[in-house]
PDB file of C-alpha atoms in Angstrom:
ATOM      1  CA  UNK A   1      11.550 -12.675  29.189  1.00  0.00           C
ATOM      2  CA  UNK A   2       8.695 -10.553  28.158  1.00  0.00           C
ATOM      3  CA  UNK A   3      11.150  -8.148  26.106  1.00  0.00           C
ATOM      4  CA  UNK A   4      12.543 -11.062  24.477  1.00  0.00           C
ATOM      5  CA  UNK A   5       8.803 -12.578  23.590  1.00  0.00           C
ATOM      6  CA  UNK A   6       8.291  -8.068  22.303  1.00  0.00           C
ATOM      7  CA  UNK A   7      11.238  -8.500  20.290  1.00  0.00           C
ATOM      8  CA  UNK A   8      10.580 -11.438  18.789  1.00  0.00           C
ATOM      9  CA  UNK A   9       6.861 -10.654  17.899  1.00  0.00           C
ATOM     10  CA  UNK A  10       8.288  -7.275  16.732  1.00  0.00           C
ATOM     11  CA  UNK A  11      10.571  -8.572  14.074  1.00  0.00           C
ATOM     12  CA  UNK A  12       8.339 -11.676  12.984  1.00  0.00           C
ATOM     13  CA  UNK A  13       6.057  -8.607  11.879  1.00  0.00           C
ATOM     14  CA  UNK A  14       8.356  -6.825  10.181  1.00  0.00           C
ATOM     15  CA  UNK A  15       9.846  -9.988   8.439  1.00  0.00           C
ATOM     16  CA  UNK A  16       5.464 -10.700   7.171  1.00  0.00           C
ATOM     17  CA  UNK A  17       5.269  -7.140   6.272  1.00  0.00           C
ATOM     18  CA  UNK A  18       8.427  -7.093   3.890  1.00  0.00           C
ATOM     19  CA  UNK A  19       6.747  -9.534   1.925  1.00  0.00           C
ATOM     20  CA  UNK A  20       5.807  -7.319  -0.886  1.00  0.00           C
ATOM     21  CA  UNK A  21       2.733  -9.034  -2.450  1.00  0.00           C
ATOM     22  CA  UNK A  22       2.186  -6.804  -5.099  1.00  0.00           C
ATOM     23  CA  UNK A  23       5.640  -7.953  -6.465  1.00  0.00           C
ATOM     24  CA  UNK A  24       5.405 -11.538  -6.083  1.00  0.00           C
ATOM     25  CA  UNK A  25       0.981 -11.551  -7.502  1.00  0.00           C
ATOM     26  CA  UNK A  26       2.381 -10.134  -9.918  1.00  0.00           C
ATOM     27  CA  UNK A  27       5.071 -12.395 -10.834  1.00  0.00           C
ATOM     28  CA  UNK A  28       3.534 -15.455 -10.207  1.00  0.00           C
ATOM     29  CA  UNK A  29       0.513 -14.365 -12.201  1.00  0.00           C
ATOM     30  CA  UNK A  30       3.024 -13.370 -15.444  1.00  0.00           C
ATOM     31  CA  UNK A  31       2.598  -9.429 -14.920  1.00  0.00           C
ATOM     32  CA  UNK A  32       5.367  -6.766 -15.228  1.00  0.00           C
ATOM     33  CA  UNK A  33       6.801  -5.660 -12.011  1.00  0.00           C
ATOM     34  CA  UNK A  34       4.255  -3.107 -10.454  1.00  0.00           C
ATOM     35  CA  UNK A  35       7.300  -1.085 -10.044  1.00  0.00           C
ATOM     36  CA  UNK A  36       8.343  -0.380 -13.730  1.00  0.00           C
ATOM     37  CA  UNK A  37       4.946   1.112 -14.242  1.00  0.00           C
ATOM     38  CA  UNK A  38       2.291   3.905 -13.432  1.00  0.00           C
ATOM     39  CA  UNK A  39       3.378   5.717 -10.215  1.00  0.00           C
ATOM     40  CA  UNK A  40       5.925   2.732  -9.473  1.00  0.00           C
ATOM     41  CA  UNK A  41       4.049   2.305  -6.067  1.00  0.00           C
ATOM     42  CA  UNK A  42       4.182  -1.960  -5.617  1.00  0.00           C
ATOM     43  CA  UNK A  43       0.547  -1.703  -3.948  1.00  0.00           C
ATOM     44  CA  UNK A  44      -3.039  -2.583  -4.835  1.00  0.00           C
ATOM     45  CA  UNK A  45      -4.030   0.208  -6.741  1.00  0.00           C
ATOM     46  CA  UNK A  46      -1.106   0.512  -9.209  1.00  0.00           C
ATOM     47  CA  UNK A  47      -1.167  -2.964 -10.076  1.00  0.00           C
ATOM     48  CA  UNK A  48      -4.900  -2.605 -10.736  1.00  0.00           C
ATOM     49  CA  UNK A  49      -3.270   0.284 -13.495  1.00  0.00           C
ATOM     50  CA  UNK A  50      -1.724  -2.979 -15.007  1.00  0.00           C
ATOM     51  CA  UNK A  51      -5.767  -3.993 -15.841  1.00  0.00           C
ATOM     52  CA  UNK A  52      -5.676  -7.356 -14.117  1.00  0.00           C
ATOM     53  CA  UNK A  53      -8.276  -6.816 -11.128  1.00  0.00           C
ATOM     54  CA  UNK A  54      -7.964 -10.012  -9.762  1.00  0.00           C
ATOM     55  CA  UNK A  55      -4.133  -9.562  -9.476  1.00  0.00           C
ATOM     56  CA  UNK A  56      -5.276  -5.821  -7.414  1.00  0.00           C
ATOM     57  CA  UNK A  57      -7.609  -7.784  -5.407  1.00  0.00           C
ATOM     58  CA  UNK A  58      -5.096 -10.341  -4.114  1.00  0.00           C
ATOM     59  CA  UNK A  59      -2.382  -7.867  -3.755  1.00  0.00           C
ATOM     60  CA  UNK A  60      -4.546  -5.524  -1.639  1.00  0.00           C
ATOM     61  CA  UNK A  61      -5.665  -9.031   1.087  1.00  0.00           C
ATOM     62  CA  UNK A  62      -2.563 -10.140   1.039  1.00  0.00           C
ATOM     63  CA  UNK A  63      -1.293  -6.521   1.842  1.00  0.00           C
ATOM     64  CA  UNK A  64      -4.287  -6.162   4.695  1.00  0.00           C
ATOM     65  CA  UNK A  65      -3.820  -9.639   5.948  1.00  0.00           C
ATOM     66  CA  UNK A  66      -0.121  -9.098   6.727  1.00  0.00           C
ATOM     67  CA  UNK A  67      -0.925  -6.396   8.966  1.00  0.00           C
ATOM     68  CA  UNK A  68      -4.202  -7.964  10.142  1.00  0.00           C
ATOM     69  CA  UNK A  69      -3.131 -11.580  11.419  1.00  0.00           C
ATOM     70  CA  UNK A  70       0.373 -10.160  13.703  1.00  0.00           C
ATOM     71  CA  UNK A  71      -1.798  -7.963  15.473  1.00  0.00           C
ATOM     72  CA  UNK A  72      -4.539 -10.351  15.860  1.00  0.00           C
ATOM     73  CA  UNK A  73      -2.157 -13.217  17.134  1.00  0.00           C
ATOM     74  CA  UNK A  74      -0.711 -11.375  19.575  1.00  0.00           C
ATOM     75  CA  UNK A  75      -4.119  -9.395  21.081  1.00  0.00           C
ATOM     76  CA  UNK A  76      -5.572 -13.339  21.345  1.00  0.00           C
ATOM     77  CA  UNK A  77      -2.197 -15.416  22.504  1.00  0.00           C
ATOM     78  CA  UNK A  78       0.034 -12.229  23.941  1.00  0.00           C
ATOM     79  CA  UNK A  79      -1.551 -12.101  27.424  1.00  0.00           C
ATOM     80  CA  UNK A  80       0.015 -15.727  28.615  1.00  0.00           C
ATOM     81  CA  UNK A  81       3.357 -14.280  27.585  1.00  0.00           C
ATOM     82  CA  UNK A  82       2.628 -11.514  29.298  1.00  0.00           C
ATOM     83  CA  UNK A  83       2.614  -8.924  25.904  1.00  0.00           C
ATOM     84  CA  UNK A  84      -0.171  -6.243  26.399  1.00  0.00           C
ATOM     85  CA  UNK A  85      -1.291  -3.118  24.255  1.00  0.00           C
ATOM     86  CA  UNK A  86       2.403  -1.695  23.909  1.00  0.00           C
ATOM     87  CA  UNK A  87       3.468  -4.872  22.415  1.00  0.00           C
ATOM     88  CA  UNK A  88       0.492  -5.119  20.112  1.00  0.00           C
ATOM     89  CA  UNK A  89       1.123  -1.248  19.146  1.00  0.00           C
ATOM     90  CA  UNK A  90       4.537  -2.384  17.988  1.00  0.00           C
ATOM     91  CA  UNK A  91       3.839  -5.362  16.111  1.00  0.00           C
ATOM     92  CA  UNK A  92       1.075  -3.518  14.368  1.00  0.00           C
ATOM     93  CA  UNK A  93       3.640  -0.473  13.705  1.00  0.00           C
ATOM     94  CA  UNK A  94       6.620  -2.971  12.687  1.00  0.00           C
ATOM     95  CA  UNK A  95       4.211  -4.662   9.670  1.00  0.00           C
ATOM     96  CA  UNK A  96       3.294  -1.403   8.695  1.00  0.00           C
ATOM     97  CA  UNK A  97       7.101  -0.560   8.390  1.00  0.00           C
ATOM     98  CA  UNK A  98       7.799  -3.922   6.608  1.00  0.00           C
ATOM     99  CA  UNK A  99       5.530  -2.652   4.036  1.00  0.00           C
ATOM    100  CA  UNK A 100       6.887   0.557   3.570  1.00  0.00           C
ATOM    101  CA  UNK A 101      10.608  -0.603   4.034  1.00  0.00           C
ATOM    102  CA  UNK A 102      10.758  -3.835   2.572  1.00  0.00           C
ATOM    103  CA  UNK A 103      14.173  -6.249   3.694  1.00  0.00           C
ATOM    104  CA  UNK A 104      13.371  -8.389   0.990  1.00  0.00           C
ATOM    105  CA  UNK A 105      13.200  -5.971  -1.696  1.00  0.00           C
ATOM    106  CA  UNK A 106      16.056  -3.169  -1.339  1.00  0.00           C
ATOM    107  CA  UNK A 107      13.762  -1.832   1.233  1.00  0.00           C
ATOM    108  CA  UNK A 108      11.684  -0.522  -1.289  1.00  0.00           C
ATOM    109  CA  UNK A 109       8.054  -0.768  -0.681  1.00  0.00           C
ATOM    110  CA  UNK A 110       4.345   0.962  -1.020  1.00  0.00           C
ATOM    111  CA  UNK A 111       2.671   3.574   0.824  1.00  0.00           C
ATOM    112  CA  UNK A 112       0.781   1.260   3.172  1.00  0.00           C
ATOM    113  CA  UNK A 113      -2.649   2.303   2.967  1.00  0.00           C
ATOM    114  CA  UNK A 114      -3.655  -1.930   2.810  1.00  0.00           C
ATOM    115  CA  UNK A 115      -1.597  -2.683   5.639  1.00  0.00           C
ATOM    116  CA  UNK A 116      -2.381   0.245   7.570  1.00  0.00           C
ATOM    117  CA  UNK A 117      -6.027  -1.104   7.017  1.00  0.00           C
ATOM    118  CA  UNK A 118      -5.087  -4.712   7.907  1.00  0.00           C
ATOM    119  CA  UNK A 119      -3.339  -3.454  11.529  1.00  0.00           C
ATOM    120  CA  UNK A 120      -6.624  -1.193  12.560  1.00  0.00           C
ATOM    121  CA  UNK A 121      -9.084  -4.571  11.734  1.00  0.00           C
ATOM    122  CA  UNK A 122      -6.834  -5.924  14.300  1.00  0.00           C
ATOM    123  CA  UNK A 123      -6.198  -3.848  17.146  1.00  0.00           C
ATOM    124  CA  UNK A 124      -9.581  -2.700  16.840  1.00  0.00           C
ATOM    125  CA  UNK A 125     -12.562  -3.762  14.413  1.00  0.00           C
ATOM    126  CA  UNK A 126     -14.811  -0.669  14.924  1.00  0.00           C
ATOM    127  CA  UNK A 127     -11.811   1.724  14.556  1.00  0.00           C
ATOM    128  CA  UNK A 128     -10.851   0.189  11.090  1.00  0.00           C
ATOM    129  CA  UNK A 129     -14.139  -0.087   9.886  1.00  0.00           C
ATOM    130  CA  UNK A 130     -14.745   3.833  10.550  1.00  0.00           C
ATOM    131  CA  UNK A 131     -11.130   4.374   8.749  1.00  0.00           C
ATOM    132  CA  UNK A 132     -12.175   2.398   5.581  1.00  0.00           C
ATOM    133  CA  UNK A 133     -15.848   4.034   5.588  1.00  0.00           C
ATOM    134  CA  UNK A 134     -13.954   7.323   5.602  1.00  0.00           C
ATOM    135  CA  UNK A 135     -11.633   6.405   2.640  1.00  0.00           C
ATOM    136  CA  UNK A 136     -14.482   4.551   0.348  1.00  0.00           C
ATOM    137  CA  UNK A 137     -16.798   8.034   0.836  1.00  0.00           C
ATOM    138  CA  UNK A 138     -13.636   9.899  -0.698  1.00  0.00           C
ATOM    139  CA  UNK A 139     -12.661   7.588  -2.800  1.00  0.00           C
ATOM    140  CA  UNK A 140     -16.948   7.064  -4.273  1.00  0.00           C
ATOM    141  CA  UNK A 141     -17.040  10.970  -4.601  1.00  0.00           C
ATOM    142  CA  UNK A 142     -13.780  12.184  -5.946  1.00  0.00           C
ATOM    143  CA  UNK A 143     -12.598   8.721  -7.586  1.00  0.00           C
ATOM    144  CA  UNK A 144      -8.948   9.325  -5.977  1.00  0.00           C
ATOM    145  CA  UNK A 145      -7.480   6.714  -4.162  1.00  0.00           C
ATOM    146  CA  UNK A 146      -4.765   8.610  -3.072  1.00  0.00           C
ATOM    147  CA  UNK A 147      -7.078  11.448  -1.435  1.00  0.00           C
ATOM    148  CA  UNK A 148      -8.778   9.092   0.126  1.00  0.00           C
ATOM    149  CA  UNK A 149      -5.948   7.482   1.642  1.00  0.00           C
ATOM    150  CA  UNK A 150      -4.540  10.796   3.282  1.00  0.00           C
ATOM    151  CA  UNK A 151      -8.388  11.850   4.477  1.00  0.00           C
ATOM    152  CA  UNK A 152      -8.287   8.257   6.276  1.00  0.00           C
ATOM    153  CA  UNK A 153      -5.029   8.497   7.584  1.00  0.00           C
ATOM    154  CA  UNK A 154      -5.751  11.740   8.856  1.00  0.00           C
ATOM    155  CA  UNK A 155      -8.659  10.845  10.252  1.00  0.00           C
ATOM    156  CA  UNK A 156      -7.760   7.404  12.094  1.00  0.00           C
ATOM    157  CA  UNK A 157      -6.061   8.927  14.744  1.00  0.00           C
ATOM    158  CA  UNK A 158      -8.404  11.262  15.680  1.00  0.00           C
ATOM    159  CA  UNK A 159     -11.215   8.320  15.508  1.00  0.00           C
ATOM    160  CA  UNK A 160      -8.694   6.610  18.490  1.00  0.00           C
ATOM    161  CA  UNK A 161      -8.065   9.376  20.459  1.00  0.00           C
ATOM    162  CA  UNK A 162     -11.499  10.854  20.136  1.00  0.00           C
ATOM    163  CA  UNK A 163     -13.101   6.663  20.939  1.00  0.00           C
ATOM    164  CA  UNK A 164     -10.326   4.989  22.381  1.00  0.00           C
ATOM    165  CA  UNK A 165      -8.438   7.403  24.221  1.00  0.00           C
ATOM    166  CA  UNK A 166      -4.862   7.499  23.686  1.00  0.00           C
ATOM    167  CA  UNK A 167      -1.801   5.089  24.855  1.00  0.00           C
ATOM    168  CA  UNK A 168       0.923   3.274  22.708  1.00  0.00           C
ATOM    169  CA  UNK A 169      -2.274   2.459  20.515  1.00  0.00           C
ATOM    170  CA  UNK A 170      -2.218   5.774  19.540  1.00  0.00           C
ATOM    171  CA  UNK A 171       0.821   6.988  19.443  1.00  0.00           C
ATOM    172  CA  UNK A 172       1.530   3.506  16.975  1.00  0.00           C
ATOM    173  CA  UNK A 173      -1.572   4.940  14.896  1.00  0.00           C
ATOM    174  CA  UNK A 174      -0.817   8.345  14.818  1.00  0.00           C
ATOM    175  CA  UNK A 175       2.765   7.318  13.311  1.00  0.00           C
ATOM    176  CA  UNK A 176       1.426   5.342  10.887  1.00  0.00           C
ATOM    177  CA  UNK A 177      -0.821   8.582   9.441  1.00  0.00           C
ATOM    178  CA  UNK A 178       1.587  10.852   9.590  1.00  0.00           C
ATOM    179  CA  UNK A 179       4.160   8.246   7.377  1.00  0.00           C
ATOM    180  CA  UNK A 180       0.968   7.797   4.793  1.00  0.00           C
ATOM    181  CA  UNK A 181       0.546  11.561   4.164  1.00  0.00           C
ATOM    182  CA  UNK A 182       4.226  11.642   3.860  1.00  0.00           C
ATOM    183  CA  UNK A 183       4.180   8.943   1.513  1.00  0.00           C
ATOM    184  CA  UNK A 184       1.583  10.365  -0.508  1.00  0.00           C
ATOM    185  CA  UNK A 185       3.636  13.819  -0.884  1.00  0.00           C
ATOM    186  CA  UNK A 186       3.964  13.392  -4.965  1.00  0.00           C
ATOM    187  CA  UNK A 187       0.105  12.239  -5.557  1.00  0.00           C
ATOM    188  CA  UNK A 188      -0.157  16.019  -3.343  1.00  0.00           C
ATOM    189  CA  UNK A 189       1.570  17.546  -6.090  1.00  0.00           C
ATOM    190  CA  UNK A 190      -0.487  15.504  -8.431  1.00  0.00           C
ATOM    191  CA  UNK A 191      -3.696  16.258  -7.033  1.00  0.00           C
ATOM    192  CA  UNK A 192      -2.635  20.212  -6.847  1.00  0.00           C
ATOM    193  CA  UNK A 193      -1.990  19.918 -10.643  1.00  0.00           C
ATOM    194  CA  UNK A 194      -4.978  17.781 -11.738  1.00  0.00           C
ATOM    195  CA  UNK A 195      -2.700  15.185 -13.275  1.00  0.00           C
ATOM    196  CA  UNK A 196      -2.949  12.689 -10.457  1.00  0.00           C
ATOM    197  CA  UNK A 197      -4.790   9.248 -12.258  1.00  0.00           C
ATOM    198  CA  UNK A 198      -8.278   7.927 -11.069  1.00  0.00           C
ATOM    199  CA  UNK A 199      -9.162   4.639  -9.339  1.00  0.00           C
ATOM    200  CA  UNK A 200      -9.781   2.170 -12.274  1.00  0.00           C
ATOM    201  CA  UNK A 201      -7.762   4.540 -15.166  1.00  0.00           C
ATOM    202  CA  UNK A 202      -5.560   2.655 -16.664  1.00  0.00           C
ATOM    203  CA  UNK A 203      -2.032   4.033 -16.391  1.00  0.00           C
ATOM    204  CA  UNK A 204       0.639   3.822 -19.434  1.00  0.00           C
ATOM    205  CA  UNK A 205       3.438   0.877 -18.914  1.00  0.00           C
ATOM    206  CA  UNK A 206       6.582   1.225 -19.753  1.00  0.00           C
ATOM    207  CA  UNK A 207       6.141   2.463 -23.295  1.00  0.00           C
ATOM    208  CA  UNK A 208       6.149  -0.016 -26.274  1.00  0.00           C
ATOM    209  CA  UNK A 209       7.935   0.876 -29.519  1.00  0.00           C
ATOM    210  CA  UNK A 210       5.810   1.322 -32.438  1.00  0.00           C
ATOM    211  CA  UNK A 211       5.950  -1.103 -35.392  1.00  0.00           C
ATOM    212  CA  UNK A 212       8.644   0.421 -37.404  1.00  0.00           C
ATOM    213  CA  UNK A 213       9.533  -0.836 -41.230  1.00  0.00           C
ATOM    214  CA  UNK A 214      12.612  -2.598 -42.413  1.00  0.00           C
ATOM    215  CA  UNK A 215      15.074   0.046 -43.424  1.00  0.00           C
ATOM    216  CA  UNK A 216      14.682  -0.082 -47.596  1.00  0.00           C
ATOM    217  CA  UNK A 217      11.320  -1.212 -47.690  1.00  0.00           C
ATOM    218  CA  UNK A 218       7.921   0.699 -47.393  1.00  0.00           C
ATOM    219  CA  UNK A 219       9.915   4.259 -47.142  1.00  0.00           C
ATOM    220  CA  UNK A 220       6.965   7.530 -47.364  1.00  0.00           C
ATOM    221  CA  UNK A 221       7.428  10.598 -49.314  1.00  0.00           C
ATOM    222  CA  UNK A 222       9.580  13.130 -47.848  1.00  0.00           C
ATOM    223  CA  UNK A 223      11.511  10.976 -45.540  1.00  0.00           C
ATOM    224  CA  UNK A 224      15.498  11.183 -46.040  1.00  0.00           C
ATOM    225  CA  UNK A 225      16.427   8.819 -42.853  1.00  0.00           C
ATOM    226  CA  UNK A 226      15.825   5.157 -42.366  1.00  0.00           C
ATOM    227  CA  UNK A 227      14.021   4.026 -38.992  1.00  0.00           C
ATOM    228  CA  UNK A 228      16.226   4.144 -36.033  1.00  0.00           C
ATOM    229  CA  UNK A 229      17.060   0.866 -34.072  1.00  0.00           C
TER     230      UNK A 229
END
């Protein structure tokens, strides 16, 4: 019975982690899809590209709390079903996942760094606080979210090994880093070029056509051809 109460709690994750929030904040708030713009990542920080900071702010707690509240319902009601730290490893894994492979959406998701946040709060406080100190000191000095996200994923395993010791905890966290940096692999290329875009820069949409003239009206000097449609 316990594998069926692991399964269960397993896939109810991964269902609450396909919900791609910054799809539907941005859709209910009347933004373009976060997807046809900037790096095309559906997470906090692109849609903050978009300029709308209050859309970026409820993408990335709805992103955290979807990791956050499986993890934490399972650590505080698990134990009478008899679902201990392996099940809690998995949950916390499977939102992460959800994220990152979206059902919902052609299993096309973000990187996870909010949810991967959201899943440390809950299996333990002090080991995501330490993560998100370690990502806001890269992020404050080099203004790269994307750095900052593979220093902290990096990092957060090494925090629960070194603190916590190690166990399907561990293993669930150390999967979860290894899948960020992998995500990140084209911001690597972009930070190796200096091209990669800053936290708060404004990244170009999908381009808008420039106010053309009517053909036959308004022509300049030395132009043989009429604007193209």
């Amino acid at each position: 019975m316990e594998t069926a109460y692991t399964a269960a709690a397993t896939l109810a994750a991964y269902l609450i982690g396909s919900l791609s929030f910054a799809v539907i904040v941005s859709r209910v708030m009347g933004l373009n899809d976060p997807r046809t713009y900037g790096s095309g990542n559906p997470g906090a920080t692109n849609v903050l590209r978009s300029g709308n900071r209050k859309a970026a702010i409820l993408t990335l707690v709805f992103d955290a709390l979807k990791g956050f509240v499986p993890v934490l319902l399972v650590t505080i009601f698990g134990r009478r079903f008899g679902l201990g730290e392996g099940t809690v490893a998995l949950v916390g894994l499977a939102a992460f996942l959800g994220h990152v492979w979206p059902v919902f959406f052609r299993f096309e998701g973000g990187k996870g760094v909010a949810t991967a946040a959201g899943v440390l709060l809950g299996i333990e406080p002090w080991l995501g606080l330490a993560t998100l100190l370690t990502w806001a000191i890269i992020a404050f000095f080099f203004r790269y979210s994307s750095l900052a996200a593979i220093v902290a994923a990096v990092f957060a395993p090494f925090y629960q090994l070194l603190i916590w010791g190690g166990g399907p905890i561990a293993i669930a966290v150390t999967i979860m880093g290894l899948l960020l940096v992998w995500r990140h692999s084209a911001n690597i290329q972009k930070l190796l070029k200096g091209t990669e875009t800053k936290i708060g820069q404004k990244a170009v949409p999908a381009p808008v056509p420039a106010p053309q003239h009517p053909p036959g009206k308004h022509g300049h000097h030395g132009h043989g051809h009429g604007a193209k449609r």
